[in-house]
């Protein structure tokens, strides 16, 4: 698809671009800005966009201050690890069982030499689709994990992206045997955009709480810029640290308490989801008498950035950090919004 871009405004030395109706601008990996055109073709912006343009330099300065505090964050992390806040021995053993190597002093994950021998042998094709855009992952961004408040729902861009994701699946002419939705509305609504087009698939849709996004505890729905400079939370995206997590849980507006988890714990949870998928596909295949089918069964999973990164790693699609041996999972290493991706093909 070819789109003609038009310059709209320049902030600092970074150029922002406008396209007719909708623009997705990628900043630091995966953040979007929406702009529209008036009846005369002149650009109009939302109040949030106006504030973003006006304060972009301030926000960039704030992020630079946080990044410059990396040494202090690392000192805090070392003290946190020594405090036995988490059971690093158990997590190291559990990741080794998955064919992964955990470097506790840095919180880094890497593929172990025996990954191929230990990886799951899936007898079905798997497509993963991250949810569409939300206000929560629009600058100034927040930690958006196991939360489902209004700002975490699909925004105008996200709703359009959900339809585009449905278009992409339609172009593939697939016939899913199972469609799994995260219970969080941003993911389920992205998936339902596709399901609503296909009455024949409605009985193949299941909502699995286990497939939801990472639980960030008290960091959830807090703006990154508002967290202390030396908070270990920043190591999650600055250093791809898979062990950091807060001690305090997230309390939802309805009073429900959700304990935090780190990325390693999410990996372990998503490994369980893959096992559950394998069992469920086996049941479906047996009931549908697919034994002699010409193609493998297909599961489509609608989820999130971190959950998707975990599944990518577990299926052998993990991305190494530039120039390093360890794996990246946040920032530029995450899946784009609302883009169906084959993570496994059985044949």
Short mmCIF file of C-alpha atoms in Angstrom, two decimals:
data_model
loop_
_atom_site.label_atom_id
_atom_site.label_comp_id
_atom_site.label_asym_id
_atom_site.label_seq_id
_atom_site.Cartn_x
_atom_site.Cartn_y
_atom_site.Cartn_z
CA UNK A 1 0.00 0.00 0.00
CA UNK A 2 1.41 3.37 -0.99
CA UNK A 3 0.41 6.44 1.01
CA UNK A 4 1.41 9.99 0.19
CA UNK A 5 2.56 11.84 3.32
CA UNK A 6 2.34 15.60 3.88
CA UNK A 7 4.43 17.58 6.35
CA UNK A 8 2.35 19.01 9.16
CA UNK A 9 4.61 20.26 11.92
CA UNK A 10 8.18 19.97 13.07
CA UNK A 11 9.09 19.65 16.73
CA UNK A 12 12.78 20.00 17.46
CA UNK A 13 14.55 18.01 14.79
CA UNK A 14 11.81 15.40 14.46
CA UNK A 15 9.29 15.70 11.68
CA UNK A 16 5.65 14.81 12.34
CA UNK A 17 3.64 13.68 9.34
CA UNK A 18 0.00 13.98 8.40
CA UNK A 19 -2.00 11.68 6.16
CA UNK A 20 -5.63 12.13 5.21
CA UNK A 21 -7.85 11.06 8.10
CA UNK A 22 -5.51 8.86 10.13
CA UNK A 23 -1.81 8.76 10.91
CA UNK A 24 0.16 6.23 12.87
CA UNK A 25 3.51 7.76 13.81
CA UNK A 26 6.04 5.38 15.33
CA UNK A 27 8.10 6.90 18.15
CA UNK A 28 10.54 4.75 20.12
CA UNK A 29 8.96 1.56 18.85
CA UNK A 30 5.21 1.79 19.06
CA UNK A 31 3.40 4.99 19.88
CA UNK A 32 0.79 6.68 17.72
CA UNK A 33 -0.52 10.17 17.06
CA UNK A 34 -3.85 10.82 15.34
CA UNK A 35 -4.46 13.80 13.08
CA UNK A 36 -7.45 14.65 10.91
CA UNK A 37 -8.22 17.05 8.11
CA UNK A 38 -10.96 19.63 8.01
CA UNK A 39 -13.46 19.97 5.18
CA UNK A 40 -11.05 22.36 3.45
CA UNK A 41 -8.14 19.98 3.86
CA UNK A 42 -6.41 22.03 6.59
CA UNK A 43 -5.00 20.00 9.48
CA UNK A 44 -6.93 19.86 12.73
CA UNK A 45 -5.71 18.26 15.94
CA UNK A 46 -7.20 16.96 19.13
CA UNK A 47 -6.45 18.72 22.42
CA UNK A 48 -4.12 15.87 23.41
CA UNK A 49 -2.19 16.31 20.15
CA UNK A 50 -1.89 20.06 20.66
CA UNK A 51 -0.47 19.50 24.12
CA UNK A 52 1.84 16.84 22.77
CA UNK A 53 3.22 19.14 20.07
CA UNK A 54 3.63 21.98 22.57
CA UNK A 55 5.23 19.84 25.24
CA UNK A 56 7.12 17.38 23.09
CA UNK A 57 10.48 18.89 23.97
CA UNK A 58 9.66 18.75 27.67
CA UNK A 59 8.60 15.11 27.41
CA UNK A 60 11.74 14.17 25.49
CA UNK A 61 13.83 15.96 28.10
CA UNK A 62 12.07 14.03 30.85
CA UNK A 63 12.74 10.70 29.10
CA UNK A 64 16.39 11.74 28.66
CA UNK A 65 16.64 12.43 32.39
CA UNK A 66 15.26 8.98 33.14
CA UNK A 67 17.65 7.33 30.69
CA UNK A 68 20.62 9.17 32.21
CA UNK A 69 19.68 7.68 35.59
CA UNK A 70 20.35 4.14 34.35
CA UNK A 71 23.33 3.67 36.74
CA UNK A 72 21.15 4.57 39.73
CA UNK A 73 18.45 2.20 38.50
CA UNK A 74 21.01 -0.60 38.24
CA UNK A 75 22.21 0.06 41.80
CA UNK A 76 18.61 -0.09 43.02
CA UNK A 77 18.07 -3.32 41.09
CA UNK A 78 21.15 -4.97 42.61
CA UNK A 79 19.93 -4.07 46.10
CA UNK A 80 16.46 -5.34 45.24
CA UNK A 81 17.79 -8.70 44.04
CA UNK A 82 19.92 -9.07 47.18
CA UNK A 83 16.85 -8.43 49.32
CA UNK A 84 15.36 -11.73 48.13
CA UNK A 85 12.28 -9.90 46.85
CA UNK A 86 11.89 -12.68 44.30
CA UNK A 87 13.01 -16.31 44.16
CA UNK A 88 15.70 -16.03 41.50
CA UNK A 89 16.81 -19.64 41.91
CA UNK A 90 13.32 -20.94 41.13
CA UNK A 91 12.90 -18.58 38.17
CA UNK A 92 16.29 -19.59 36.79
CA UNK A 93 15.30 -23.25 37.01
CA UNK A 94 11.93 -22.63 35.38
CA UNK A 95 13.40 -20.67 32.48
CA UNK A 96 16.04 -23.37 31.96
CA UNK A 97 13.22 -25.90 31.61
CA UNK A 98 11.95 -23.79 28.70
CA UNK A 99 15.34 -23.76 26.99
CA UNK A 100 16.12 -20.22 28.10
CA UNK A 101 19.03 -18.78 30.05
CA UNK A 102 18.41 -16.17 32.75
CA UNK A 103 21.20 -13.77 33.71
CA UNK A 104 20.04 -12.64 37.15
CA UNK A 105 22.57 -9.80 37.70
CA UNK A 106 21.27 -8.04 34.57
CA UNK A 107 17.79 -9.53 34.34
CA UNK A 108 18.48 -10.62 30.76
CA UNK A 109 17.01 -13.60 28.92
CA UNK A 110 18.67 -15.52 26.11
CA UNK A 111 18.08 -18.70 24.18
CA UNK A 112 20.02 -21.60 25.71
CA UNK A 113 21.89 -24.11 23.58
CA UNK A 114 19.15 -26.68 24.21
CA UNK A 115 16.21 -24.45 23.26
CA UNK A 116 15.37 -26.38 20.10
CA UNK A 117 15.37 -29.64 22.05
CA UNK A 118 13.05 -28.22 24.71
CA UNK A 119 10.70 -26.01 22.71
CA UNK A 120 7.07 -27.06 22.39
CA UNK A 121 6.23 -29.13 19.33
CA UNK A 122 2.96 -27.58 18.23
CA UNK A 123 0.85 -29.55 15.78
CA UNK A 124 -1.13 -26.53 14.63
CA UNK A 125 -0.59 -23.18 12.96
CA UNK A 126 -0.64 -20.16 15.25
CA UNK A 127 -1.44 -16.56 14.35
CA UNK A 128 -0.98 -13.88 17.00
CA UNK A 129 -2.52 -10.42 16.76
CA UNK A 130 -1.80 -7.62 19.19
CA UNK A 131 -4.66 -5.23 19.98
CA UNK A 132 -5.22 -1.90 18.27
CA UNK A 133 -4.14 1.49 19.55
CA UNK A 134 -5.38 2.86 22.88
CA UNK A 135 -4.92 6.15 24.71
CA UNK A 136 -2.85 4.20 27.23
CA UNK A 137 -0.08 3.50 24.72
CA UNK A 138 -0.18 6.95 23.17
CA UNK A 139 2.34 9.52 24.44
CA UNK A 140 2.74 10.36 27.24
CA UNK A 141 2.58 6.60 27.63
CA UNK A 142 1.63 4.54 30.66
CA UNK A 143 2.40 1.05 31.84
CA UNK A 144 -0.56 -0.74 30.29
CA UNK A 145 -0.82 -4.26 31.62
CA UNK A 146 -3.70 -6.07 33.28
CA UNK A 147 -5.94 -2.99 33.25
CA UNK A 148 -9.26 -2.35 31.57
CA UNK A 149 -10.20 1.23 32.38
CA UNK A 150 -11.62 3.66 29.77
CA UNK A 151 -8.16 4.85 28.65
CA UNK A 152 -7.23 1.23 27.97
CA UNK A 153 -9.98 0.65 25.43
CA UNK A 154 -9.48 1.04 21.68
CA UNK A 155 -9.40 4.65 20.60
CA UNK A 156 -10.44 5.95 17.18
CA UNK A 157 -7.22 4.77 15.59
CA UNK A 158 -7.44 1.42 17.36
CA UNK A 159 -10.96 0.77 16.11
CA UNK A 160 -9.82 1.44 12.54
CA UNK A 161 -6.79 -0.78 13.07
CA UNK A 162 -9.03 -3.61 14.28
CA UNK A 163 -10.91 -3.47 10.99
CA UNK A 164 -7.61 -3.43 9.09
CA UNK A 165 -6.49 -6.51 11.02
CA UNK A 166 -9.73 -8.21 10.02
CA UNK A 167 -9.03 -7.22 6.41
CA UNK A 168 -5.60 -8.82 6.67
CA UNK A 169 -7.04 -12.11 7.92
CA UNK A 170 -9.68 -12.06 5.20
CA UNK A 171 -6.94 -11.63 2.61
CA UNK A 172 -5.24 -14.74 3.99
CA UNK A 173 -8.49 -16.67 3.44
CA UNK A 174 -7.99 -18.60 6.66
CA UNK A 175 -10.56 -20.67 8.50
CA UNK A 176 -9.56 -20.72 12.18
CA UNK A 177 -10.44 -23.79 14.22
CA UNK A 178 -10.10 -21.74 17.40
CA UNK A 179 -10.10 -18.01 18.10
CA UNK A 180 -8.87 -17.08 21.58
CA UNK A 181 -9.46 -13.61 22.99
CA UNK A 182 -7.81 -11.99 25.98
CA UNK A 183 -10.49 -10.84 28.45
CA UNK A 184 -9.20 -7.25 28.28
CA UNK A 185 -11.45 -5.21 26.01
CA UNK A 186 -8.71 -3.72 23.81
CA UNK A 187 -7.76 -7.22 22.66
CA UNK A 188 -11.22 -8.76 22.58
CA UNK A 189 -12.64 -5.86 20.56
CA UNK A 190 -9.80 -6.18 18.08
CA UNK A 191 -10.68 -9.84 17.61
CA UNK A 192 -14.42 -9.28 17.47
CA UNK A 193 -13.96 -6.94 14.50
CA UNK A 194 -13.03 -10.08 12.58
CA UNK A 195 -15.55 -12.42 14.21
CA UNK A 196 -18.48 -10.09 13.47
CA UNK A 197 -17.81 -10.59 9.77
CA UNK A 198 -18.01 -14.36 10.03
CA UNK A 199 -21.07 -15.92 11.62
CA UNK A 200 -19.57 -19.33 10.87
CA UNK A 201 -16.72 -18.66 13.34
CA UNK A 202 -18.75 -17.42 16.31
CA UNK A 203 -18.90 -20.83 17.96
CA UNK A 204 -15.11 -21.09 17.70
CA UNK A 205 -14.44 -18.07 19.92
CA UNK A 206 -13.23 -18.51 23.50
CA UNK A 207 -12.12 -15.96 26.10
CA UNK A 208 -9.12 -17.10 28.14
CA UNK A 209 -8.16 -15.05 31.22
CA UNK A 210 -4.78 -16.79 31.18
CA UNK A 211 -3.90 -15.06 27.89
CA UNK A 212 -4.19 -11.53 29.31
CA UNK A 213 -1.40 -8.98 29.42
CA UNK A 214 1.43 -8.85 31.96
CA UNK A 215 0.43 -7.66 35.44
CA UNK A 216 2.47 -4.55 36.24
CA UNK A 217 1.10 -4.08 39.76
CA UNK A 218 1.19 -0.52 41.05
CA UNK A 219 2.95 0.63 37.85
CA UNK A 220 -0.18 -0.15 35.83
CA UNK A 221 -1.78 2.94 34.28
CA UNK A 222 0.93 5.20 35.71
CA UNK A 223 2.69 7.48 33.23
CA UNK A 224 6.29 6.45 32.71
CA UNK A 225 7.40 10.07 33.03
CA UNK A 226 5.89 10.31 36.51
CA UNK A 227 7.85 7.42 38.03
CA UNK A 228 11.01 8.23 40.01
CA UNK A 229 14.25 8.47 38.04
CA UNK A 230 15.89 5.60 39.95
CA UNK A 231 12.85 3.31 39.94
CA UNK A 232 13.75 -0.17 38.69
CA UNK A 233 10.64 -0.06 36.49
CA UNK A 234 12.65 1.85 33.89
CA UNK A 235 15.03 -1.09 33.44
CA UNK A 236 12.12 -2.99 31.90
CA UNK A 237 12.19 -0.94 28.71
CA UNK A 238 15.64 0.68 28.89
CA UNK A 239 17.57 -2.54 29.57
CA UNK A 240 15.10 -5.33 28.68
CA UNK A 241 15.19 -6.51 32.30
CA UNK A 242 12.87 -9.51 32.62
CA UNK A 243 12.90 -9.69 36.43
CA UNK A 244 11.79 -6.27 37.65
CA UNK A 245 8.35 -5.86 39.17
CA UNK A 246 6.81 -3.83 42.00
CA UNK A 247 5.93 -5.26 45.40
CA UNK A 248 2.63 -3.39 45.54
CA UNK A 249 -0.33 -4.78 43.54
CA UNK A 250 -2.67 -2.91 41.22
CA UNK A 251 -6.09 -2.16 42.66
CA UNK A 252 -8.80 -1.87 40.01
CA UNK A 253 -11.60 0.73 40.28
CA UNK A 254 -13.93 -2.03 41.51
CA UNK A 255 -11.54 -2.87 44.33
CA UNK A 256 -10.15 -6.06 42.78
CA UNK A 257 -6.50 -6.59 43.67
CA UNK A 258 -4.06 -7.87 41.03
CA UNK A 259 -0.59 -8.94 42.12
CA UNK A 260 2.35 -8.01 39.89
CA UNK A 261 4.42 -10.34 37.75
CA UNK A 262 7.69 -9.92 35.90
CA UNK A 263 8.33 -10.88 32.30
CA UNK A 264 9.83 -14.24 33.28
CA UNK A 265 6.65 -15.10 35.17
CA UNK A 266 4.63 -13.99 32.14
CA UNK A 267 6.72 -16.31 29.96
CA UNK A 268 5.91 -19.21 32.25
CA UNK A 269 2.20 -18.30 32.16
CA UNK A 270 2.16 -18.05 28.36
CA UNK A 271 3.93 -21.41 28.10
CA UNK A 272 0.90 -22.75 29.94
CA UNK A 273 -1.36 -21.02 27.41
CA UNK A 274 0.46 -22.76 24.55
CA UNK A 275 0.00 -26.11 26.29
CA UNK A 276 -3.68 -25.30 26.77
CA UNK A 277 -3.96 -24.37 23.09
CA UNK A 278 -2.42 -27.69 22.09
CA UNK A 279 -4.89 -29.62 24.25
CA UNK A 280 -7.87 -27.59 23.02
CA UNK A 281 -6.90 -27.93 19.36
CA UNK A 282 -6.52 -31.68 19.87
CA UNK A 283 -10.04 -31.85 21.32
CA UNK A 284 -11.48 -29.78 18.49
CA UNK A 285 -9.68 -31.78 15.82
CA UNK A 286 -10.99 -35.03 17.25
CA UNK A 287 -14.56 -33.76 17.50
CA UNK A 288 -14.44 -32.39 13.94
CA UNK A 289 -12.81 -35.54 12.57
CA UNK A 290 -9.96 -33.50 11.07
CA UNK A 291 -7.65 -36.50 11.04
CA UNK A 292 -7.48 -36.55 7.24
CA UNK A 293 -7.56 -32.78 6.71
CA UNK A 294 -5.06 -31.50 4.14
CA UNK A 295 -3.84 -28.62 6.32
CA UNK A 296 -3.00 -28.31 10.03
CA UNK A 297 -5.53 -26.80 12.44
CA UNK A 298 -5.28 -23.05 12.97
CA UNK A 299 -5.50 -21.10 16.22
CA UNK A 300 -5.74 -17.30 16.21
CA UNK A 301 -4.84 -15.56 19.46
CA UNK A 302 -5.73 -11.90 20.09
CA UNK A 303 -3.62 -10.40 22.83
CA UNK A 304 -1.05 -7.83 23.82
CA UNK A 305 2.49 -6.54 23.41
CA UNK A 306 4.21 -8.31 26.30
CA UNK A 307 2.10 -11.46 26.09
CA UNK A 308 2.81 -11.51 22.37
CA UNK A 309 6.54 -11.04 22.99
CA UNK A 310 6.45 -14.00 25.36
CA UNK A 311 4.72 -16.22 22.79
CA UNK A 312 7.19 -15.04 20.14
CA UNK A 313 10.13 -16.09 22.31
CA UNK A 314 8.55 -19.44 23.19
CA UNK A 315 7.92 -20.25 19.52
CA UNK A 316 11.50 -19.42 18.55
CA UNK A 317 10.73 -15.99 17.12
CA UNK A 318 12.43 -13.93 19.82
CA UNK A 319 14.52 -10.94 18.77
CA UNK A 320 18.03 -10.34 20.04
CA UNK A 321 18.93 -6.87 21.25
CA UNK A 322 21.13 -5.13 18.68
CA UNK A 323 24.72 -6.30 19.05
CA UNK A 324 23.89 -8.49 22.05
CA UNK A 325 23.07 -12.12 22.76
CA UNK A 326 20.11 -11.48 25.05
CA UNK A 327 16.50 -11.03 23.95
CA UNK A 328 14.45 -7.87 23.64
CA UNK A 329 10.74 -7.76 24.40
CA UNK A 330 9.74 -4.12 24.84
CA UNK A 331 10.10 -0.95 22.77
CA UNK A 332 11.11 -1.66 19.18
CA UNK A 333 11.04 -5.41 19.85
CA UNK A 334 7.27 -5.65 20.26
CA UNK A 335 4.71 -6.51 17.62
CA UNK A 336 2.99 -3.64 15.83
CA UNK A 337 -0.59 -2.90 16.74
CA UNK A 338 -3.34 -4.94 15.09
CA UNK A 339 -1.11 -6.90 12.72
CA UNK A 340 -1.78 -10.66 12.45
CA UNK A 341 1.51 -12.57 12.47
CA UNK A 342 2.18 -16.25 11.95
CA UNK A 343 4.29 -17.35 14.92
CA UNK A 344 4.19 -21.02 14.05
CA UNK A 345 3.36 -23.18 11.05
CA UNK A 346 3.11 -26.91 11.63
CA UNK A 347 4.17 -27.78 8.08
#
